[in-house]
Structures are given as C-alpha cells and as structure tokens.
Amino acid sequence: MAERLTAVKGMNDILPAGVPRKEKLPDSALWRWFERTVDTVLTRHGYQYLLTPVVEPTALFVRGIGEATDIVEKEMYSWTDSMNGDALTLRPEITAGIVRAMVEHNALYNGPLRVWSLGPVFRHERPQKGRYRQFFQLDVEALGCAGPDVDAELILMVRSLWQALGLVIGQHVRLELNSLGQPEERAAHRGALVSYFEAHADQLDEDSRRRLQSNPLRILDSKNPALQALVEAAPKLFDHLGAESRAHLDSVRAVLDAAGLPYRINPRLVRGLDYYNLTVFEWVTDHLGSQGTVCGGGRYDGLFEQLGGKPTPAIGFGLGIERLLLLLQELALPVPAAAPDAYAVLGEGVALPRVLVLLDVLRTAGVSVLMHAGGKEGPGSMKSQFRRADACGARFALVFGADEVATDQVALKPLRDAAAVQTLLPMSQPDTWAALLRRP
Ligand code: ATP
Ligand code: MG
C-alpha cells in the first residue's frame, strides 16, 4: 500500500455530519447553515458579496496591517515567486485585500459600498482548539461611510446574526467596545505610554521591549499573563481622547443603548492590527477557553490612503467561523436538520428509468430525495436499504417495491412517526405527492 498523506498541521478538513473524525471540529451541515444564515442577515442589511484572491503582494499586509504586529512579524506565509521574484503572501486577513481591490478598481466612484466576503485566511500560529493555521473568516466592511451611524448599524447587525443563530447576548456572547481616537490623540497617549513603560522596563518581556519603540500601544494587547498588572495600570488612551472622538463614541453608545444592547467599555481593547481608529469592538465568549474572541472589528479611516487610495472612511469586522461554530456545538443549540425528506428504496427488478424520472419530478417540486444506489448486482436487500434510510434521517421511505410498481403505485412509509401508517400513492401523479413529502 502507498504511504498515506495527511493534511498540513493546523489546516482542517470540514466533514459531513456523522462521518468519523480525528478532531473536534464543526461539521459541514452546521457550516453551510451558518453561511446561509449570514447570507440572509447581511443581504437584509444591504451588504453585497465580493471575492478577492487568497494570494496578495506581501507589501499589502506589511503596509496595511503594520510591521510591528504579531501577524506581520511572525504569522505570515510568505514566499518569493520563482518566475518573477515577486514577494507574495497567503492572506492572513481579508480587509487589506478588499481595500486594495476598491482602490484598484475605483469601486467607490458611485458612492459608499457595503460588502462582505467569506473564505480561508492563513496564519502561522501554534495550532490548538480554536486556533488554526488555515481558518475561515467572515469579513464585513462598510466602505465610504464616516459613521457613527454605520458603526452602530454594523454592531447591531452582528446582534441580528447572533439572534438568527440562537446565541443569547450576555449568556453566550457579549460586546466590548472602545475608541482608539485619532492619530494625534494616539500620539499623545503614545508619549505617556512610552514614559510609563520605560520607567518599568525591567518588568517587560522581550516582545514588549522591542515594541516599546516600534509600537507601544500593542504592548497593551500582550497575552503574557506576567504583564497584566503592569498593563492594567498603564496610561489609558481613553483619557487622551478629544471632544470629537468622545462625541463619536457617545453617538454609537446612544444607539446601542436605545436598542437595548448591553456592552462593556474596555479601555484595553486595542485590536491586533494597526489600522484601526475611533470605534473598535469585539464580541467575546467565556465558553471557548482562552480563544474567546469570536468577532472583532473597528473603524479604519486611514487605510485607503495608506494603500494609495483617496481618503475614505470605513469600518468593518472579521469573524472566525471555526471558533463560532465550535461555540454553537459546545452550547448544543438546536440547528435545522439537513436530512433529506425521503429515501428511495428500490425493489428487485424495478425499472430504473421509471424511478429516476419520478424522482426528478419530485426534486423539481422542491422535495429532497436520496436514492438508494446499489452495486452492479442491483439494489440489495430491502432490509439493508431501510437501515440506510433510517440512518440518513429521512422522514419518509419511498418504496418502489416490485408488487407496488406492478400496480402503478409507490408506498410512502413514515420513518420518524411510529403512529403514522404507510400509504400508497399513484405513480402517474408524482407532482401531487410533493406536498406530502416536503418539509413543512
Ligand atoms: P486572537 O487575539 O485570538 O489571536 P486576533 O485579534 O488575531 O485574535 P483577528 O485578526 O481580529 O483576530 O481575526 C478575527 C477573528 O478571527 C478573531 O476574532 C477570531 O475569531 C478568529 N481567529 C483569529 N485567529 C485565528 C486562528 N488562528 N484560528 C482560528 N480563528 C482565528
Ligand atoms: Mg492573533
């Protein structure tokens, strides 16, 4: 036997429900239901779908995300193109690529755009539960809108998504909010921060000491437990915010308050990417251990210019799909079943063309039917076919038995309701069965 190959470490197979697997990961039925729910909620809010490449120029992320970030410093999959020497990178997030595309196509020529995308991103991190090297992000961006109206709308939209997924605010997920102000305010805060950390340089770890000059704000985002007390007592950006930044945050808060959405102002919320200003937020959960952030985002009014575009205000968020679905699984929230309406059981010697044509009519009428596919020798025993029908979760078996077919009939056998009885249906009018079979 040839040697078996396995997936790259930290990159997952998302398998159909019920299929055995090595790791605890969401199944594809849950995944697809999530995608459909997202589609419905976002479309309702006027967001349009868009796709950008998985591979981008390395410079896009170095300039866009910032040199002194975890992602750019140590998490990117980058290489040199062997044909032309271009520096390329597997995208570690989606926002920078979307902004590049908007600038490249002058896509905001006709005004603001609300867009979303969903796809794989890559970060060279240590794999663990909820942290992978390939993971999927839902990415949502409101482009060309200065807010604060759209900031609040975006956050409330996430609440709608949680509600559609069955998540309870406060119990399963909660909102943290902060303002990062404007570059001048950050500069003033930065001065205060550098003085503070310099005075306590002996307590800093290696990463933080390096960032003290390059990007001291990021020290606040450190995950090192030894630094938490020091970080807690550090000067707060919040205290350096000017009147306009405060007013922006107050307007966002006024909407959230009016909508009855509780949140916590977290002055230490700085986000892992450099491009944010004003509103930043995270949705966190206590049910996933240390990988508790399921969704994070904020305003990035400077990014378009940084990437060679015209000044363009914008806000967006990224949501980690695996993490969110792990949460749904952990909570065992009810998810609509993906089982077919009916399983077609075939008697020995029944003419296949007739069966397949009938099933075709049913499917066109909106019924989902799984046909038993036997071997070369025929469909196999009725008993084994009924076993499969039961295992796939279908509500009915549609039995094309030799006796029934001989009298131009098909038997409809309910599989989930012990009290229900089998009925016979005329083969000549399959479109009339559809109403019986379709999920109510
Ligand atoms: P963390 O602090 O957990 O590293 P982050 O700030 O790096 O998260 P973002 O860049 O904001 O994360 O990405 C958006 C979302 O993507 C996160 O909120 C999280 O749900 C998810 N995510 C981030 N990194 C990973 C990963 N390695 N594996 C799976 N999901 C991830
Ligand atoms: Mg990270």
Coordinates of C-alpha atoms and ligand atoms in Angstrom, one line a residue:
M1 CA 0.0 0.0 0.0
A2 CA 1.2 3.5 -0.8
E3 CA 2.1 5.8 2.1
R4 CA -0.8 7.8 3.4
L5 CA -0.7 11.5 3.2
T6 CA -2.3 13.8 5.9
A7 CA -3.4 17.4 5.9
V8 CA -0.9 20.1 6.8
K9 CA -0.7 20.7 10.6
G10 CA -3.3 23.3 11.7
M11 CA -5.3 23.0 8.5
N12 CA -8.6 21.2 8.8
D13 CA -11.0 19.0 6.8
I14 CA -14.6 20.1 7.4
L15 CA -16.5 16.8 7.0
P16 CA -20.2 15.9 6.6
A17 CA -22.2 15.3 9.8
G18 CA -21.9 11.8 11.2
V19 CA -18.6 11.0 9.5
P20 CA -15.9 9.9 12.0
R21 CA -13.2 12.4 12.5
K22 CA -9.9 12.8 14.5
E23 CA -10.5 16.2 15.9
K24 CA -13.5 18.1 17.4
L25 CA -14.5 20.4 14.6
P26 CA -17.7 21.7 13.2
D27 CA -19.4 19.6 10.5
S28 CA -20.3 20.8 7.1
A29 CA -24.0 20.9 7.7
L30 CA -23.5 23.4 10.6
W31 CA -21.1 25.3 8.4
R32 CA -23.5 25.6 5.5
W33 CA -26.4 26.6 7.7
F34 CA -24.1 29.3 9.2
E35 CA -23.3 30.5 5.6
R36 CA -27.0 30.6 4.7
T37 CA -27.9 32.5 7.8
V38 CA -25.1 35.0 7.2
D39 CA -26.2 35.5 3.7
T40 CA -29.8 36.2 4.8
V41 CA -28.9 38.6 7.6
L42 CA -26.3 40.6 5.5
T43 CA -28.4 40.8 2.4
R44 CA -31.2 42.2 4.6
H45 CA -28.8 45.0 5.6
G46 CA -27.7 45.8 2.1
Y47 CA -24.3 44.1 2.1
Q48 CA -23.1 42.7 -1.2
Y49 CA -20.8 39.7 -1.7
L50 CA -17.4 40.0 -3.1
L51 CA -14.3 37.8 -3.6
T52 CA -10.7 38.7 -3.6
P53 CA -7.6 36.5 -4.2
V54 CA -6.1 34.3 -1.4
V55 CA -2.6 35.4 -2.6
E56 CA -1.7 39.1 -2.4
P57 CA 1.6 41.1 -2.6
T58 CA 3.4 40.9 0.7
A59 CA 3.7 44.7 0.8
L60 CA -0.1 44.9 1.1
F61 CA -0.1 43.4 4.6
V62 CA 3.2 45.0 5.7
R63 CA 1.8 48.4 4.8
G64 CA -1.8 47.6 5.7
I65 CA -1.6 45.6 8.9
G66 CA 1.6 47.2 10.2
E67 CA 5.1 46.0 10.6
A68 CA 5.1 45.7 14.4
T69 CA 2.1 43.3 14.7
D70 CA 2.1 39.6 15.5
I71 CA 0.7 38.8 12.1
V72 CA 3.4 40.6 10.1
E73 CA 6.2 39.8 12.4
K74 CA 5.7 36.1 12.7
E75 CA 2.5 34.7 11.4
M76 CA 2.5 35.2 7.6
Y77 CA 3.1 32.5 5.0
S78 CA 5.3 34.5 2.5
W79 CA 7.5 33.4 -0.3
T80 CA 9.2 34.6 -3.5
D81 CA 7.6 33.8 -6.8
S82 CA 10.0 31.6 -8.7
M83 CA 9.1 33.1 -12.1
N84 CA 9.5 36.8 -11.5
G85 CA 10.8 37.2 -7.9
D86 CA 7.6 38.9 -6.6
A87 CA 7.1 38.8 -2.8
L88 CA 3.8 37.1 -2.2
T89 CA 1.8 36.1 0.9
L90 CA -1.2 33.9 1.7
R91 CA -3.7 36.5 3.1
P92 CA -3.7 36.5 6.9
E93 CA -7.0 38.5 6.9
I94 CA -9.3 39.8 4.3
T95 CA -9.8 43.6 4.9
A96 CA -6.5 44.7 3.3
G97 CA -7.3 42.8 0.1
I98 CA -10.7 44.3 -0.1
V99 CA -9.3 47.8 0.3
R100 CA -6.7 47.1 -2.4
A101 CA -9.5 45.9 -4.7
M102 CA -11.6 49.0 -4.0
V103 CA -8.7 51.3 -4.7
E104 CA -7.5 49.4 -7.8
H105 CA -11.0 49.5 -9.4
N106 CA -12.0 52.9 -8.1
A107 CA -15.0 50.9 -6.8
L108 CA -16.4 53.7 -4.6
Y109 CA -16.7 56.1 -7.6
N110 CA -20.5 56.0 -7.3
G111 CA -20.6 56.3 -3.5
P112 CA -20.3 54.1 -0.4
L113 CA -20.5 50.3 -0.6
R114 CA -21.3 47.7 2.0
V115 CA -19.6 44.4 1.1
W116 CA -18.9 41.1 2.7
S117 CA -16.7 38.1 1.9
L118 CA -16.1 34.7 3.4
G119 CA -13.0 32.5 2.9
P120 CA -9.8 31.0 4.2
V121 CA -7.0 33.0 5.8
F122 CA -3.6 31.8 6.9
R123 CA -1.6 32.5 10.0
H124 CA 1.5 30.6 11.1
E125 CA 0.4 30.2 14.8
R126 CA 0.7 27.3 17.2
P127 CA -2.4 25.1 16.5
Q128 CA -4.8 24.4 19.4
K129 CA -8.5 24.3 19.9
G130 CA -10.0 27.4 18.2
R131 CA -6.6 28.4 16.8
Y132 CA -5.5 27.0 13.4
R133 CA -3.1 27.8 10.6
Q134 CA -5.8 27.9 8.0
F135 CA -9.1 29.2 9.3
F136 CA -12.1 30.9 7.7
Q137 CA -13.2 34.4 8.2
L138 CA -16.5 36.2 7.5
D139 CA -15.4 39.7 6.6
V140 CA -17.8 42.6 6.5
E141 CA -17.0 46.1 5.5
A142 CA -18.9 49.4 5.2
L143 CA -16.8 51.5 2.9
G144 CA -17.1 55.3 2.4
C145 CA -19.2 55.9 5.5
A146 CA -17.8 58.1 8.3
G147 CA -20.2 57.0 11.0
P148 CA -21.1 56.9 13.8
D149 CA -24.5 55.8 12.4
V150 CA -23.0 53.0 10.3
D151 CA -20.7 51.9 13.3
A152 CA -23.8 51.3 15.4
E153 CA -25.7 49.7 12.5
L154 CA -22.8 47.3 11.9
I155 CA -22.7 46.3 15.6
L156 CA -26.5 45.8 15.7
M157 CA -26.3 43.7 12.6
V158 CA -23.9 41.3 14.4
R159 CA -26.5 41.1 17.2
S160 CA -29.1 40.1 14.5
L161 CA -26.7 37.4 13.3
W162 CA -26.3 36.1 16.9
Q163 CA -30.1 36.0 17.3
A164 CA -30.6 34.2 14.0
L165 CA -28.0 31.6 15.1
G166 CA -29.7 31.2 18.5
L167 CA -27.0 32.8 20.6
V168 CA -28.1 34.8 23.6
I169 CA -26.4 38.1 24.4
G170 CA -25.0 38.2 27.9
Q171 CA -25.2 34.5 28.3
H172 CA -23.3 33.2 25.3
V173 CA -21.6 36.2 23.8
R174 CA -21.0 39.8 25.0
L175 CA -19.9 43.0 23.4
E176 CA -16.8 45.0 24.3
L177 CA -16.3 48.5 23.0
N178 CA -13.6 51.1 22.9
S179 CA -12.4 54.1 21.0
L180 CA -8.9 54.4 19.6
G181 CA -9.3 58.1 18.8
Q182 CA -7.4 59.8 16.1
P183 CA -3.7 59.6 15.2
E184 CA -2.9 62.8 17.1
E185 CA -4.6 61.6 20.2
R186 CA -2.8 58.3 19.9
A187 CA 0.5 60.2 19.5
A188 CA -0.1 62.0 22.8
H189 CA -1.1 58.7 24.5
R190 CA 1.9 57.0 23.0
G191 CA 4.3 59.6 24.6
A192 CA 2.7 58.9 28.0
L193 CA 2.8 55.2 27.4
V194 CA 6.5 55.1 26.4
S195 CA 7.5 57.1 29.5
Y196 CA 5.4 54.7 31.7
F197 CA 6.8 51.5 30.2
E198 CA 10.4 52.9 30.2
A199 CA 10.1 53.6 33.9
H200 CA 9.1 49.9 34.3
A201 CA 11.3 48.4 31.5
D202 CA 12.7 45.7 33.9
Q203 CA 9.2 44.1 34.0
L204 CA 8.7 43.9 30.2
D205 CA 9.2 40.7 28.2
E206 CA 11.3 40.6 25.1
D207 CA 8.4 41.2 22.6
S208 CA 7.2 44.2 24.6
R209 CA 10.7 45.7 24.9
R210 CA 11.1 45.6 21.2
R211 CA 7.6 47.2 20.7
L212 CA 8.3 49.9 23.1
Q213 CA 9.9 51.9 20.3
S214 CA 8.1 50.5 17.3
N215 CA 4.5 50.2 18.5
P216 CA 4.0 50.6 22.3
L217 CA 0.2 50.5 22.0
R218 CA 0.5 46.9 21.1
I219 CA 2.0 46.1 24.5
L220 CA -1.5 46.6 25.9
D221 CA -2.6 43.8 23.7
S222 CA 0.0 41.4 25.1
K223 CA -1.2 37.9 26.0
N224 CA 1.6 37.4 28.5
P225 CA 0.0 36.9 32.0
A226 CA 3.1 38.3 33.7
L227 CA 2.5 41.7 32.1
Q228 CA -1.2 42.0 33.0
A229 CA -0.8 44.1 36.2
L230 CA 1.6 46.4 34.5
V231 CA -0.7 46.8 31.5
E232 CA -3.7 47.4 33.8
A233 CA -2.1 50.4 35.4
A234 CA -0.8 51.9 32.2
P235 CA -2.0 55.3 30.9
K236 CA -5.3 54.9 29.1
L237 CA -5.8 56.2 25.5
F238 CA -9.3 56.9 26.7
D239 CA -8.1 59.8 28.8
H240 CA -6.4 61.4 25.8
L241 CA -9.5 61.4 23.6
G242 CA -10.6 64.8 22.3
A243 CA -14.1 66.1 22.2
E244 CA -14.8 64.9 18.6
S245 CA -13.7 61.3 19.3
R246 CA -15.7 61.3 22.5
A247 CA -18.8 62.6 20.6
H248 CA -18.3 59.8 18.0
L249 CA -18.2 57.2 20.7
D250 CA -21.2 58.7 22.5
S251 CA -23.3 58.6 19.4
V252 CA -22.5 55.0 18.9
R253 CA -23.4 54.3 22.5
A254 CA -26.7 56.2 22.3
V255 CA -27.8 53.9 19.5
L256 CA -26.7 50.7 21.3
D257 CA -28.5 52.0 24.5
A258 CA -31.7 52.8 22.6
A259 CA -31.6 49.3 21.0
G260 CA -31.1 47.7 24.4
L261 CA -27.8 46.1 23.5
P262 CA -25.6 45.9 26.6
Y263 CA -21.8 46.4 26.2
R264 CA -18.7 47.0 28.3
I265 CA -16.3 49.8 27.6
N266 CA -12.9 48.1 27.7
P267 CA -10.1 50.7 27.6
R268 CA -7.6 48.0 26.9
L269 CA -9.3 46.8 23.8
V270 CA -6.7 47.8 21.1
R271 CA -7.1 45.0 18.5
G272 CA -4.2 43.2 16.9
L273 CA -3.9 45.2 13.7
D274 CA -2.5 48.7 13.4
Y275 CA -5.0 50.3 11.1
Y276 CA -7.9 51.0 13.4
N277 CA -9.1 54.4 14.7
L278 CA -12.2 55.6 16.7
T279 CA -14.7 52.7 17.2
V280 CA -13.3 49.3 17.9
F281 CA -15.2 46.3 19.2
E282 CA -15.0 42.6 20.0
W283 CA -17.6 40.0 20.6
V284 CA -16.3 37.6 23.2
T285 CA -17.4 34.3 24.8
D286 CA -16.5 32.6 28.0
H287 CA -17.3 29.1 26.6
L288 CA -14.2 28.6 24.5
G289 CA -11.3 28.9 27.0
S290 CA -8.6 31.3 26.0
Q291 CA -9.7 31.5 22.4
G292 CA -12.6 33.7 23.4
T293 CA -12.9 36.3 20.7
V294 CA -15.3 35.3 18.0
C295 CA -15.6 38.5 16.2
G296 CA -13.5 41.7 16.2
G297 CA -13.5 44.9 14.2
G298 CA -13.4 48.6 14.1
R299 CA -13.1 51.8 12.1
Y300 CA -10.0 52.3 9.8
D301 CA -10.3 55.7 8.2
G302 CA -6.6 55.8 7.3
L303 CA -6.2 52.5 5.5
F304 CA -7.3 53.6 2.0
E305 CA -4.7 56.4 1.9
Q306 CA -2.1 54.1 3.3
L307 CA -2.7 51.8 0.4
G308 CA -2.5 54.5 -2.2
G309 CA -6.2 55.4 -2.4
K310 CA -8.1 58.6 -1.7
P311 CA -9.0 59.4 1.9
T312 CA -12.0 57.1 2.6
P313 CA -13.7 56.4 5.9
A314 CA -14.5 52.8 6.6
I315 CA -15.5 50.3 9.3
G316 CA -15.6 46.5 9.3
F317 CA -15.2 43.3 11.3
G318 CA -13.8 39.8 10.9
L319 CA -15.5 36.8 12.4
G320 CA -13.7 33.4 12.9
I321 CA -16.0 30.8 11.6
E322 CA -14.4 27.7 13.2
R323 CA -14.5 29.4 16.6
L324 CA -18.1 30.5 16.3
L325 CA -19.2 27.1 15.1
L326 CA -17.3 25.4 18.0
L327 CA -19.2 27.7 20.3
L328 CA -22.5 26.6 18.7
Q329 CA -21.5 23.0 19.1
E330 CA -20.4 23.5 22.6
L331 CA -23.7 25.0 23.5
A332 CA -25.6 22.3 21.6
L333 CA -28.0 24.9 20.2
P334 CA -30.7 23.4 18.0
V335 CA -29.7 23.6 14.4
P336 CA -32.1 22.8 11.5
A337 CA -31.6 19.2 10.3
A338 CA -30.0 18.7 7.0
A339 CA -31.7 15.3 6.5
P340 CA -33.5 14.6 3.2
D341 CA -37.3 14.5 3.0
A342 CA -37.3 10.9 1.6
Y343 CA -35.1 7.9 0.9
A344 CA -36.0 6.0 -2.2
V345 CA -36.0 2.2 -1.6
L346 CA -35.9 0.0 -4.7
G347 CA -37.3 -3.4 -5.1
E348 CA -35.5 -6.1 -7.1
G349 CA -36.1 -5.9 -10.9
V350 CA -37.8 -2.5 -10.8
A351 CA -37.1 -0.5 -13.9
L352 CA -34.6 2.3 -13.1
P353 CA -35.7 4.8 -15.8
R354 CA -39.1 5.0 -14.3
V355 CA -37.8 5.5 -10.8
L356 CA -35.3 8.2 -11.8
V357 CA -37.8 10.1 -13.9
L358 CA -40.3 10.1 -11.0
L359 CA -37.6 11.3 -8.5
D360 CA -36.7 14.0 -10.9
V361 CA -40.3 15.3 -10.9
L362 CA -40.3 15.3 -7.0
R363 CA -37.0 17.2 -6.8
T364 CA -38.1 19.8 -9.3
A365 CA -41.1 20.3 -7.0
G366 CA -38.8 21.0 -4.1
V367 CA -38.6 17.6 -2.4
S368 CA -35.1 16.4 -1.3
V369 CA -34.8 12.7 -2.1
L370 CA -31.8 10.4 -1.5
M371 CA -31.9 7.5 -3.9
H372 CA -30.5 4.2 -2.8
A373 CA -27.6 3.4 -5.1
G374 CA -26.8 -0.3 -5.1
G375 CA -24.0 -2.2 -6.6
K376 CA -23.7 -3.7 -10.1
E377 CA -25.8 -6.6 -8.8
G378 CA -28.8 -4.5 -8.0
P379 CA -30.1 -2.5 -5.0
G380 CA -29.5 -5.2 -2.4
S381 CA -31.9 -6.4 0.3
M382 CA -34.9 -4.2 1.4
K383 CA -33.7 -4.7 5.0
S384 CA -30.3 -3.1 4.3
Q385 CA -32.0 -0.3 2.3
F386 CA -34.3 0.5 5.2
R387 CA -31.3 0.6 7.5
R388 CA -29.7 3.3 5.3
A389 CA -33.0 5.2 5.0
D390 CA -33.2 5.3 8.8
A391 CA -29.6 6.3 9.3
C392 CA -29.7 9.2 6.9
G393 CA -32.5 10.8 9.0
A394 CA -35.1 10.9 6.1
R395 CA -38.7 11.4 7.3
F396 CA -40.1 9.0 4.7
A397 CA -39.1 6.0 2.8
L398 CA -40.4 6.0 -0.8
V399 CA -40.7 2.3 -1.6
F400 CA -40.6 1.3 -5.2
G401 CA -41.4 -2.4 -4.4
A402 CA -41.9 -4.8 -7.3
D403 CA -45.5 -5.5 -6.2
E404 CA -46.5 -1.9 -5.9
V405 CA -44.8 -0.8 -9.1
A406 CA -46.7 -3.6 -10.9
T407 CA -49.9 -1.9 -10.0
D408 CA -48.5 1.6 -10.8
Q409 CA -48.1 2.6 -7.2
V410 CA -45.4 3.6 -4.7
A411 CA -45.5 3.1 -1.0
L412 CA -44.9 6.0 1.3
K413 CA -43.6 4.9 4.7
P414 CA -43.2 7.4 7.5
L415 CA -39.9 6.7 9.3
R416 CA -40.0 9.2 12.2
D417 CA -43.6 8.8 13.5
A418 CA -44.3 5.4 14.9
A419 CA -48.1 6.1 14.9
A420 CA -48.3 7.0 11.2
V421 CA -49.2 4.4 8.7
Q422 CA -48.0 3.5 5.2
T423 CA -50.0 4.9 2.3
L424 CA -50.0 4.0 -1.4
L425 CA -49.5 6.8 -4.0
P426 CA -50.5 6.6 -7.7
M427 CA -47.3 6.6 -9.8
S428 CA -49.0 8.6 -12.5
Q429 CA -49.3 11.8 -10.4
P430 CA -46.0 12.3 -8.6
D431 CA -46.4 16.0 -8.5
T432 CA -49.3 15.6 -6.1
W433 CA -47.1 13.8 -3.6
A434 CA -44.7 16.7 -3.3
A435 CA -46.9 18.4 -0.8
L436 CA -46.9 15.3 1.4
L437 CA -43.2 14.9 1.3
R438 CA -41.9 18.5 1.5
R439 CA -40.7 19.6 4.9
P440 CA -43.4 21.7 6.5
Ligands
ATP1 P1 -6.6 36.4 18.7 O1 -6.4 37.5 19.7 O2 -7.4 35.3 19.2 O3 -5.3 36.0 18.1 P2 -6.9 38.2 16.5 O4 -7.1 39.5 17.2 O5 -5.6 37.8 16.0 O6 -7.4 37.1 17.5 P3 -8.5 39.0 14.2 O7 -7.3 39.3 13.4 O8 -9.3 40.1 14.7 O9 -8.0 38.0 15.4 O10 -9.4 38.0 13.4 C1 -10.8 37.9 13.5 C2 -11.3 36.7 14.1 O11 -10.7 35.5 13.6 C3 -11.0 36.5 15.6 O12 -11.9 37.2 16.4 C4 -11.1 35.0 15.8 O13 -12.5 34.6 16.0 C5 -10.6 34.5 14.5 N1 -9.2 34.0 14.6 C6 -8.1 34.7 14.7 N2 -7.0 33.9 14.7 C7 -7.5 32.7 14.5 C8 -6.8 31.4 14.4 N3 -5.5 31.2 14.3 N4 -7.6 30.3 14.2 C9 -9.0 30.4 14.2 N5 -9.6 31.6 14.3 C10 -8.9 32.7 14.5
MG2 MG -4.0 36.7 16.7

